[in-house]
């Protein structure tokens, strides 16, 4: 696999998208799209996304084909096959809110299929290994109690050889109306589904209005409604006691992953109050 970073001229591209960590540019004559990161660790992020997305594409998971590593001279990124006439699931809901239920069900179906797909474990890093490495190398991001509880939880958590998206939320699916595609696969790994669902739960239930509108084009109320539809379809039950018990299980997975994701996405740390409260959630 060619990891050479190739220079692109943005005069040949038109900016067509903006997200929390990157900008996207569509080529004016070729059927490609460049995604350029705006993070401090952009070079590392770009290479990891390219290699991971390439491996995911080759195993048959529906995702746009990653073509090459690129730079505009300042930022690093990945050039992908362009999916014509695409919209994200969140963009559809924001423009056609009456389709919230339909799109949430489609997302639940895709997620269940992804979580039942086995991976070649020689090509990917398990979520447990990735989190262990974070706490061992960057344990100063949290308290000693937090670190100890997180590592103990990771050690006891079940193993699985099935797919995890790694940044699971409804904004990370695009569609052209005929086919649906997973995107933003830089954190793809494998393990039990609760690692993905714990992260999705916090995005749907705790993201603030400004970020939800900027990143996902949805209000917090719409995200909460989406979660309520999704979890019923994903679990295959509308029994509220069962859903409540399962959601409670997700809290520890969420609490263990949160410091890692904050460090990855915004080089941030948990506030003092969260550092004191979340270890109790982990157990």
C-alpha positions in Angstrom: 0.0 0.0 0.0 1.4 3.4 -1.1 1.8 5.7 1.9 3.5 8.5 -0.1 1.9 11.9 0.6 1.0 13.6 -2.8 0.6 17.3 -3.2 -2.7 18.6 -4.5 -3.6 22.1 -5.9 -6.8 23.3 -4.2 -7.4 25.6 -7.2 -8.6 22.4 -8.9 -11.1 21.7 -6.0 -14.2 23.3 -4.6 -14.9 23.2 -0.8 -18.1 21.2 -0.4 -18.1 20.2 3.3 -17.1 21.1 6.8 -17.0 19.0 9.9 -15.6 19.1 13.4 -12.1 17.9 12.4 -11.8 18.5 8.7 -12.8 20.3 5.5 -13.7 18.4 2.3 -13.1 19.5 -1.3 -14.5 18.0 -4.5 -12.3 17.9 -7.6 -13.7 20.0 -10.4 -13.0 17.4 -13.2 -12.2 14.1 -11.5 -14.6 11.9 -9.6 -12.7 12.4 -6.3 -13.0 14.2 -3.0 -10.2 15.3 -0.7 -10.6 15.4 3.1 -8.1 17.6 4.8 -7.7 17.6 8.6 -7.5 20.7 10.8 -6.1 19.0 13.9 -2.7 19.4 15.6 -2.0 15.7 14.9 -3.3 15.9 11.3 -0.4 13.9 9.7 -0.9 11.0 12.1 -4.7 11.2 11.8 -4.5 11.2 8.0 -2.2 8.2 7.7 -4.2 6.2 10.2 -7.5 7.0 8.5 -6.1 6.1 5.1 -4.6 2.8 6.1 -7.6 1.8 8.2 -10.3 2.9 5.7 -8.4 1.0 3.0 -8.4 -2.2 5.0 -12.1 -1.7 5.8 -12.9 -1.1 2.1 -10.9 -4.3 1.2 -12.9 -6.4 3.6 -16.1 -5.4 1.9 -17.7 -3.0 4.4 -19.6 -0.4 2.3 -17.4 2.7 2.3 -16.0 5.1 -0.4 -12.7 3.9 -1.7 -9.7 5.7 -0.2 -7.3 6.5 -3.0 -4.2 8.2 -1.6 -2.7 10.4 1.1 -2.6 14.1 0.1 -1.5 17.5 1.3 -2.2 21.1 0.2 1.2 22.1 1.5 -0.1 22.9 5.0 -2.7 20.2 5.9 -2.7 16.5 5.5 -5.6 14.3 4.4 -7.0 11.5 2.3 -8.5 11.6 -1.2 -11.5 9.4 -1.7 -13.7 8.1 -4.5 -16.6 10.6 -4.9 -20.1 9.4 -4.2 -22.2 11.4 -6.5 -25.4 13.0 -5.3 -24.7 12.0 -1.7 -26.2 13.3 1.5 -25.4 12.3 5.1 -28.2 10.8 7.1 -28.1 13.8 9.4 -28.4 16.2 6.4 -31.5 14.3 5.2 -33.1 14.5 8.6 -32.3 18.3 8.9 -33.8 18.9 5.5 -36.7 16.4 5.7 -37.5 16.0 9.5 -40.5 13.8 8.7 -37.9 11.1 7.7 -36.3 10.9 11.2 -38.0 7.6 12.0 -37.2 6.1 8.6 -33.5 7.1 8.7 -33.1 6.1 12.3 -34.3 2.6 11.5 -32.0 2.4 8.5 -29.1 3.4 10.7 -30.0 0.8 13.3 -30.1 -1.9 10.6 -26.6 -0.8 9.3 -25.2 -0.8 12.8 -26.5 -4.2 13.6 -25.0 -5.6 10.4 -21.6 -3.9 11.1 -21.6 -5.2 14.7 -22.2 -8.8 13.4 -19.4 -8.7 10.8 -16.2 -10.5 11.8 -12.8 -8.8 11.1 -9.3 -10.1 10.2 -7.8 -9.3 13.6 -4.3 -9.2 12.1 -5.2 -6.1 10.2 -6.9 -4.0 12.9 -6.3 -3.0 16.6 -8.8 -4.1 19.2 -10.6 -1.4 21.1 -9.3 -2.8 24.3 -5.7 -2.7 23.2 -6.1 0.9 22.0 -7.6 2.1 25.2 -5.0 0.2 27.4 -2.3 2.0 25.4 -3.9 5.3 26.0 -4.2 4.9 29.8 -0.6 3.5 30.0 0.9 6.3 27.9 -1.3 9.2 28.8 -2.5 8.3 32.2 -1.8 11.8 33.4 -4.9 12.9 31.5 -7.0 11.5 34.4 -6.6 10.8 38.1 -4.9 7.7 39.4 -8.2 6.3 40.6 -9.8 6.9 37.1 -6.8 5.2 35.4 -6.9 2.2 37.7 -10.6 1.7 37.4 -10.5 2.1 33.6 -7.7 -0.4 33.2 -9.5 -2.9 35.5 -12.7 -2.5 33.5 -10.9 -3.0 30.1 -9.2 -6.1 31.4 -12.5 -7.7 32.5 -14.6 -6.5 29.5 -15.6 -9.3 27.1 -13.6 -9.8 23.9 -15.1 -10.0 20.4 -13.8 -10.2 16.9 -16.6 -8.2 15.3 -16.5 -4.7 13.8 -16.7 -1.4 15.7 -17.0 1.9 13.8 -15.1 3.7 16.5 -16.9 7.0 16.1 -20.5 5.7 15.8 -23.2 8.3 15.1 -25.7 8.9 12.4 -23.6 11.7 10.8 -21.1 9.0 9.7 -23.3 7.5 7.0 -23.8 9.0 3.6 -26.2 7.8 0.9 -26.9 8.4 -2.8 -30.4 7.2 -2.4 -29.5 3.7 -3.6 -26.5 2.7 -1.5 -25.5 3.7 2.0 -21.8 4.1 3.0 -19.9 4.3 6.3 -17.4 7.2 6.5 -14.8 8.6 8.9 -13.4 5.2 9.8 -10.1 6.4 11.3 -11.1 4.8 14.7 -12.4 1.5 13.2 -11.5 -1.4 15.4 -13.1 -4.6 16.9 -14.7 -5.6 20.2 -18.2 -5.8 21.8 -20.8 -3.4 20.5 -21.1 -1.6 23.8 -17.9 0.4 23.1 -19.6 1.9 20.0 -23.0 2.3 21.6 -21.7 4.0 24.8 -20.1 6.7 22.6 -23.2 7.1 20.5 -25.3 7.4 23.6 -23.4 10.4 24.8 -23.4 12.1 21.4 -27.2 11.7 21.2 -27.9 12.7 24.8 -25.2 15.1 25.9 -23.9 17.1 23.0 -24.6 20.9 23.3 -26.8 22.7 20.8 -24.0 24.6 19.1 -21.9 21.5 18.4 -24.9 19.4 17.4 -26.0 22.0 14.8 -22.5 22.6 13.5 -21.3 18.9 13.3 -24.6 17.0 12.8 -27.0 19.7 11.5 -29.5 18.5 14.1 -30.9 19.9 17.4 -30.3 18.1 20.7 -34.0 17.2 20.8 -33.8 15.5 17.4 -30.7 13.5 18.5 -32.5 12.3 21.6 -35.5 11.3 19.5 -33.2 9.5 17.1 -31.6 7.6 20.0 -35.0 6.5 21.3 -36.0 5.1 17.8 -32.5 3.6 17.2 -32.1 1.7 20.5 -35.6 0.0 20.2 -34.7 -1.1 16.6 -31.2 -2.1 17.5 -32.1 -4.2 20.5 -35.3 -5.6 18.9 -37.5 -4.7 21.9 -39.6 -1.7 23.1 -39.7 -3.0 26.7 -38.5 0.1 28.6 -37.1 -1.9 31.5 -34.9 -3.9 29.2 -33.8 -0.8 27.4 -33.1 1.0 30.7 -31.0 -1.9 31.9 -29.0 -2.0 28.7 -28.5 1.7 28.6 -27.2 1.6 32.2 -24.6 -1.0 31.1 -23.3 1.4 28.5 -22.4 4.0 31.0 -19.1 2.3 32.0 -18.1 1.8 28.4 -18.8 5.5 27.8 -16.8 6.6 30.9 -13.8 4.5 29.9 -13.7 5.8 26.3 -14.4 9.5 27.0 -10.9 10.6 28.1 -9.4 8.9 25.0 -11.8 10.5 22.6 -11.4 14.0 24.1 -7.6 13.7 23.8 -7.9 12.4 20.2 -10.4 15.0 18.9 -9.7 18.2 20.8 -6.5 17.4 22.8 -8.7 18.1 25.8 -9.2 16.8 29.3 -12.2 16.1 31.5 -13.2 18.8 33.9 -12.4 18.3 37.5 -16.0 17.4 38.4 -16.2 14.7 35.8 -12.8 13.3 36.9 -14.3 12.9 40.4 -17.7 11.5 39.3 -17.1 9.2 36.4 -14.9 6.6 38.2 -18.0 5.7 40.2 -19.7 5.0 36.9 -17.0 2.6 35.8 -17.3 0.7 39.1 
